[in-house]
Short mmCIF file of C-alpha atoms and ligand atoms in Angstrom, two decimals:
data_model
loop_
_atom_site.label_atom_id
_atom_site.label_comp_id
_atom_site.label_asym_id
_atom_site.label_seq_id
_atom_site.Cartn_x
_atom_site.Cartn_y
_atom_site.Cartn_z
CA MET T 11 84.15 98.77 77.24
CA SER T 12 84.68 102.02 76.74
CA TYR T 13 88.36 103.07 77.74
CA ASP T 14 90.43 106.68 77.81
CA ARG T 15 91.84 106.32 74.26
CA ASP T 16 95.35 106.69 75.63
CA VAL T 17 94.60 103.76 77.16
CA PHE T 18 94.00 101.79 74.23
CA ASP T 19 96.89 103.62 72.02
CA GLU T 20 99.53 102.93 74.49
CA ALA T 21 97.82 98.70 74.90
CA LEU T 22 98.33 98.90 71.07
CA ALA T 23 101.59 100.06 70.70
CA ARG T 24 103.32 97.63 73.33
CA LEU T 25 101.72 94.84 72.04
CA ARG T 26 102.82 95.54 68.10
CA GLU T 27 106.49 96.43 69.90
CA LYS T 28 106.05 92.35 71.27
CA HIS T 29 104.79 91.77 67.62
CA ASP T 30 108.27 94.01 66.32
CA MET T 31 110.73 91.17 68.49
CA GLY T 32 109.08 88.51 66.54
CA VAL T 33 109.71 90.03 63.57
CA LEU T 34 113.21 90.82 64.12
CA ILE T 35 113.76 87.62 65.78
CA VAL T 36 113.20 85.81 62.22
CA ASN T 37 114.74 88.27 59.96
CA GLU T 38 118.18 87.15 62.60
CA ARG T 39 117.29 83.32 62.34
CA ARG T 40 117.07 83.94 58.74
CA ALA T 41 119.86 86.09 58.16
CA LEU T 42 121.86 83.63 59.62
CA LEU T 43 120.73 80.81 57.89
CA ARG T 44 122.46 82.44 54.69
CA GLU T 45 125.44 83.23 56.23
CA ALA T 46 125.84 79.64 56.96
CA ASN T 47 124.52 77.83 53.85
CA PRO T 48 124.41 80.45 50.14
CA ARG T 49 121.93 77.84 49.10
CA PHE T 50 119.50 79.14 51.46
CA GLY T 51 119.88 82.95 50.78
CA GLU T 52 119.31 81.64 46.95
CA ILE T 53 116.34 79.38 47.49
CA GLU T 54 114.67 82.82 49.38
CA ALA T 55 115.29 84.47 46.66
CA GLU T 56 113.80 81.96 44.24
CA LEU T 57 109.97 81.53 46.26
CA ARG T 58 110.05 85.53 45.87
CA ARG T 59 110.00 84.79 42.71
CA THR T 60 107.86 82.46 41.87
CA SER T 61 105.80 84.05 44.80
CA SER T 62 105.18 86.50 42.31
CA GLU T 63 104.62 84.79 39.82
CA LEU T 64 101.54 82.71 41.08
CA PHE T 65 99.95 85.96 41.70
CA ALA T 66 100.56 87.41 37.79
CA ALA T 67 99.37 84.33 36.32
CA LEU T 68 95.77 84.85 39.16
CA ARG T 69 95.69 88.64 38.01
CA ALA T 70 96.29 87.50 34.20
CA GLU T 71 93.75 84.29 34.45
CA LYS T 72 96.71 82.58 32.59
CA SER T 73 96.34 78.85 31.68
CA ALA T 74 95.71 77.35 34.60
CA GLU T 75 99.28 75.46 33.23
CA ALA T 76 101.03 78.09 34.01
CA PHE T 77 99.77 78.38 37.23
CA ASN T 78 100.46 74.24 38.19
CA ALA T 79 103.76 74.84 37.25
CA ALA T 80 104.52 77.39 39.57
CA MET T 81 102.65 76.36 42.76
CA GLU T 82 104.97 73.26 42.16
CA LYS T 83 107.92 75.33 41.46
CA ASN T 84 107.20 77.07 45.34
CA LYS T 85 106.43 73.52 46.87
CA ALA T 86 110.01 71.75 45.25
CA LEU T 87 111.63 75.17 47.06
CA ARG T 88 109.76 74.76 50.54
CA ALA T 89 110.50 71.24 50.46
CA GLU T 90 114.26 72.14 49.91
CA ARG T 91 114.11 74.75 52.66
CA GLU T 92 112.73 72.95 55.07
CA LYS T 93 115.32 69.78 54.39
CA LEU T 94 118.12 72.08 54.88
CA LEU T 95 116.95 73.55 58.27
CA THR T 96 116.23 69.89 60.02
CA ASP T 97 119.77 68.54 58.13
CA ALA T 98 121.43 71.12 60.08
CA GLY T 99 119.61 69.69 63.01
CA LEU T 100 116.47 72.81 63.39
CA ASP T 101 112.69 72.39 63.36
CA LYS T 102 111.45 72.92 60.15
CA GLY T 103 108.71 75.66 61.96
CA TYR T 104 112.74 77.58 62.81
CA ILE T 105 111.78 80.84 60.42
CA ASN T 106 107.94 80.70 60.74
CA ASP T 107 106.25 84.30 61.66
CA ILE T 108 106.46 84.68 65.83
CA TYR T 109 102.97 85.57 67.37
CA ALA T 110 103.02 87.30 70.41
CA CYS T 111 99.67 85.88 70.29
CA ASP T 112 98.55 83.14 68.32
CA LYS T 113 95.41 83.68 68.74
CA CYS T 114 95.09 86.56 66.49
CA ARG T 115 98.29 86.52 64.75
CA ASP T 116 98.96 90.00 65.98
CA GLU T 117 95.60 91.23 64.62
CA TYR T 118 94.44 92.04 68.02
CA TYR T 119 90.96 91.33 66.49
CA VAL T 120 89.12 87.57 65.82
CA ASP T 121 85.85 87.88 63.45
CA GLY T 122 85.12 91.80 64.11
CA LYS T 123 85.92 91.34 68.04
CA MET T 124 88.71 92.12 69.94
CA CYS T 125 90.89 89.47 71.17
CA SER T 126 91.62 88.70 75.09
CA CYS T 127 95.44 90.03 73.88
CA LEU T 128 94.69 93.43 73.67
CA LYS T 129 92.06 92.81 76.36
CA ASN T 130 94.43 91.85 78.74
CA GLU T 131 96.82 94.52 78.04
CA ILE T 132 94.53 97.32 78.27
CA SER T 133 93.40 95.98 81.18
CA LEU T 134 97.11 96.35 82.64
CA VAL T 135 97.78 99.42 80.67
CA ALA T 136 94.29 100.27 83.01
CA TYR T 137 96.07 99.28 86.15
CA GLU T 138 98.90 100.65 85.92
CA ARG T 139 98.01 104.37 85.66
CA LEU T 140 95.56 103.68 88.16
CA ASN T 141 98.50 103.26 90.77
CA ALA T 142 100.32 105.59 89.34
CA SER T 143 97.13 108.59 89.74
CA SER T 144 95.96 106.76 93.38
CA PRO T 145 97.14 107.89 96.56
CA LEU T 146 97.77 104.07 98.06
CA LYS T 147 99.57 101.09 96.78
CA PRO T 148 97.09 98.77 94.50
CA THR T 149 94.27 96.76 97.28
CA SER T 150 92.24 93.96 97.50
CA PHE T 151 89.51 93.68 100.25
CA ASP T 152 91.67 90.76 101.86
CA ASP T 153 94.21 93.05 102.77
CA PHE T 154 91.23 95.43 104.65
CA ASP T 155 91.88 94.77 108.42
CA LEU T 156 88.89 95.18 110.76
CA ALA T 157 91.78 95.01 114.07
CA TYR T 158 91.90 98.27 112.93
CA TYR T 159 88.40 98.99 114.17
CA SER T 160 87.18 99.56 117.86
CA ASP T 161 85.04 96.74 118.76
CA LYS T 162 83.79 99.46 121.80
CA ILE T 163 79.80 99.55 121.41
CA ASP T 164 79.82 103.03 120.12
CA GLU T 165 76.86 104.79 121.35
CA THR T 166 75.68 107.04 118.80
CA LEU T 167 75.76 103.62 116.65
CA GLU T 168 74.08 101.21 119.33
CA GLU T 169 77.13 99.13 117.46
CA SER T 170 80.73 98.83 117.59
CA PRO T 171 82.65 100.22 114.52
CA ARG T 172 84.08 96.82 114.20
CA GLU T 173 80.39 95.65 113.75
CA ARG T 174 80.11 98.48 111.46
CA MET T 175 82.29 98.25 109.52
CA THR T 176 82.33 94.60 108.73
CA TYR T 177 78.72 95.53 107.57
CA VAL T 178 80.70 97.24 105.10
CA LEU T 179 83.41 95.93 103.69
CA ASN T 180 80.78 92.87 103.34
CA PHE T 181 78.27 95.14 101.11
CA VAL T 182 80.78 96.50 99.01
CA LYS T 183 82.11 93.47 98.25
CA ARG T 184 79.49 92.14 97.09
CA TYR T 185 78.78 94.90 95.42
CA ALA T 186 82.22 94.50 93.53
CA SER T 187 81.55 90.64 92.71
CA GLY T 188 78.77 91.72 90.26
CA ILE T 189 79.99 94.88 89.26
CA SER T 190 79.43 94.26 84.60
CA SER T 191 76.42 93.93 85.73
CA ARG T 192 76.41 96.96 88.39
CA ARG T 193 74.38 99.93 87.16
CA ASP T 194 73.61 101.75 90.84
CA SER T 195 76.17 103.57 92.78
CA LEU T 196 77.68 104.08 96.16
CA LEU T 197 78.28 106.91 97.78
CA PHE T 198 81.25 106.51 100.55
CA THR T 199 80.59 109.29 103.35
CA GLY T 200 82.92 109.61 106.89
CA GLY T 201 86.11 111.23 108.33
CA THR T 202 89.60 110.74 107.22
CA GLY T 203 91.47 107.40 106.98
CA LEU T 204 88.69 105.33 107.17
CA GLY T 205 89.42 103.10 104.51
CA LYS T 206 87.26 104.54 102.11
CA THR T 207 89.69 104.84 99.04
CA HIS T 208 91.37 101.62 100.27
CA LEU T 209 88.12 99.89 99.85
CA SER T 210 87.38 102.19 96.10
CA LEU T 211 90.46 100.94 95.48
CA ALA T 212 89.68 97.37 96.04
CA VAL T 213 86.57 97.45 93.76
CA ALA T 214 88.55 99.02 91.11
CA LYS T 215 90.75 96.67 90.82
CA GLU T 216 87.93 94.14 90.40
CA ALA T 217 86.27 95.85 87.86
CA ILE T 218 89.70 95.64 86.14
CA ASP T 219 90.25 91.87 86.21
CA ALA T 220 86.59 91.97 84.92
CA GLY T 221 87.70 93.68 81.33
CA LEU T 222 85.86 96.83 82.87
CA GLY T 223 87.19 100.54 82.15
CA VAL T 224 87.94 102.30 84.96
CA ILE T 225 88.48 105.94 85.26
CA TYR T 226 90.10 106.60 88.77
CA ASP T 227 90.72 110.37 90.14
CA SER T 228 90.38 112.48 93.28
CA VAL T 229 87.38 115.28 92.72
CA PRO T 230 90.51 118.21 93.10
CA SER T 231 92.38 116.50 90.12
CA LEU T 232 89.53 116.24 88.20
CA MET T 233 88.24 119.06 88.12
CA MET T 234 92.75 120.45 86.93
CA LYS T 235 92.04 118.43 84.33
CA LEU T 236 88.37 119.66 82.71
CA ASP T 237 89.58 122.79 83.36
CA ASN T 238 92.66 122.14 80.99
CA GLU T 239 89.94 120.45 78.51
CA ARG T 240 88.09 123.48 78.60
CA PHE T 241 90.29 126.22 77.97
CA GLY T 242 91.90 123.80 75.40
CA ARG T 243 95.30 123.18 77.42
CA GLY T 244 95.14 119.89 76.59
CA GLY T 245 93.41 116.39 77.88
CA GLU T 246 91.18 115.73 74.54
CA GLY T 247 88.23 113.32 74.93
CA PHE T 248 88.05 113.22 78.74
CA ALA T 249 85.04 115.05 80.09
CA GLU T 250 83.38 112.32 77.63
CA ALA T 251 86.04 109.51 79.05
CA VAL T 252 84.57 110.34 82.44
CA CYS T 253 81.23 110.46 82.05
CA SER T 254 81.11 107.19 79.31
CA CYS T 255 83.62 104.84 81.33
CA ASP T 256 82.52 101.43 83.01
CA LEU T 257 82.99 102.76 86.17
CA LEU T 258 84.21 106.26 87.49
CA ILE T 259 85.73 106.59 91.25
CA LEU T 260 85.82 110.05 91.91
CA ASP T 261 87.93 110.34 95.68
CA ASP T 262 87.77 113.80 98.32
CA LEU T 263 84.35 114.87 97.44
CA GLY T 264 84.61 118.21 98.77
CA ALA T 265 88.16 118.74 98.55
CA GLU T 266 88.13 120.66 95.05
CA HIS T 267 87.87 124.72 94.70
CA ASN T 268 84.36 125.38 95.80
CA THR T 269 83.69 127.54 92.26
CA ALA T 270 80.62 127.40 90.12
CA SER T 271 82.02 125.76 87.17
CA SER T 272 82.98 122.90 89.46
CA ARG T 273 79.82 122.27 90.14
CA THR T 274 77.92 122.52 86.94
CA PHE T 275 80.80 119.46 86.34
CA LEU T 276 80.14 117.30 89.42
CA TYR T 277 76.35 117.93 88.52
CA THR T 278 76.90 117.04 84.38
CA ILE T 279 78.98 114.25 85.42
CA ILE T 280 76.89 112.59 87.76
CA ASN T 281 73.28 112.39 86.20
CA SER T 282 74.87 111.81 82.85
CA ARG T 283 76.22 108.68 84.33
CA ILE T 284 73.34 108.58 86.20
CA MET T 285 71.09 109.32 82.63
CA SER T 286 73.14 105.79 81.28
CA ALA T 287 73.22 103.87 83.45
CA LEU T 288 76.99 103.91 84.23
CA PRO T 289 77.92 102.65 88.34
CA THR T 290 80.10 105.15 90.10
CA ILE T 291 81.36 105.73 92.90
CA ILE T 292 82.09 108.65 95.17
CA SER T 293 84.09 108.78 98.64
CA THR T 294 83.35 112.10 100.44
CA ASN T 295 84.80 113.48 104.04
CA LEU T 296 82.21 115.60 104.45
CA SER T 297 78.33 114.36 106.09
CA LEU T 298 75.00 114.50 104.23
CA GLY T 299 74.19 118.26 105.46
CA GLU T 300 77.35 119.71 104.50
CA LEU T 301 76.88 118.12 100.68
CA SER T 302 73.11 119.53 100.23
CA GLU T 303 74.94 122.90 102.14
CA ARG T 304 78.11 123.15 99.32
CA TYR T 305 76.53 121.41 95.85
CA GLY T 306 72.18 122.57 96.71
CA ASP T 307 69.57 120.69 95.76
CA ALA T 308 70.02 119.25 92.21
CA VAL T 309 73.15 117.19 93.05
CA TYR T 310 72.67 116.43 96.68
CA SER T 311 69.21 115.21 95.48
CA ARG T 312 71.01 112.80 92.88
CA LEU T 313 73.53 111.20 96.07
CA THR T 314 71.22 110.96 98.14
CA GLY T 315 68.33 109.43 95.83
CA ASP T 316 70.13 107.75 93.09
CA TYR T 317 73.13 106.25 95.30
CA THR T 318 73.71 103.83 98.62
CA PRO T 319 75.44 105.82 100.66
CA VAL T 320 77.96 104.15 102.94
CA PHE T 321 78.85 105.19 105.85
CA PHE T 322 82.38 104.16 107.29
CA CYS T 323 82.97 105.32 110.87
CA GLY T 324 85.77 104.51 113.48
CA SER T 325 88.86 106.50 113.96
CA ASP T 326 91.90 107.14 111.84
CA ILE T 327 93.15 104.47 110.57
CA ARG T 328 96.04 105.58 108.51
CA MET T 329 97.65 107.16 112.17
CA LYS T 330 97.09 103.79 113.55
CA LYS T 331 98.75 102.10 110.99
CA LYS T 332 101.49 104.28 111.12
CA MET T 333 101.92 103.98 114.67
CA GLY T 334 101.61 100.07 115.17
CA ILE T 335 98.27 100.97 117.21
CA LYS T 336 95.45 97.93 115.97
ZN1 LIG W 5 95.43 88.13 70.19
#
């Protein structure tokens, strides 16, 4: 898995906050117990002493006798503390450490592998960020409404937009269902408001749910961030993350300023992801002819040779939705 470093750091910070809450609760419980019964405080102090005696005995390799004596004392104190708790009608584990995750005991790794608690938190943070940077609400395949596409046969398509988009929807759904092992990329083409962003976000959701590191951005915003990084205005590591994340989704190719540096960035990203066999979904309102004219042969041949083109058709769905027409 690879993510934005930021996402990882934030996930870890959130889990540590949860852990600190547990520590706070236990400390509070201990303080209340000390207040209610001074003997409780004495036992805790004595336990701290016997613990250091135990360690001292271990370190000095003293006789087994000294060690065993300290062990016995320790055991007796714990038993007395337990009795105080149960006499007060409390559970004997009342002052045990509280972990947000019992599986890793808030260590976040088990046997050198990332624990599911950290994985889940990373997905959560990634998903929140995805939604923050996307122009639409979180979407799924289920709320892609084919009724907005006309069922009248289109002369050029020789089928209705609805038939065409039913095929597109099923094709992209299949793509998303195997996203963890995908190596291939998609090029969504078609006019504005035909559902390209909706379906890209639906794939993103499936990928995040599968625990993949996803970066979603529009090409204009991506270019701005890359420029900032290039000129040392922040965003360190972004270029690397864009080239190496598990799934990259770029919306609105062609809406960015057409400069030599943006074309170079684009070529580098597309090429490096193809070389690393990492899936990418690119959406554009441009036709294949316009892509070729704007980006030149190197980009065009990769977009048409290594990506599977998916053609969206119909008339502007966003417009229809706004006006309540189906
Ligand atoms: Zn855990």
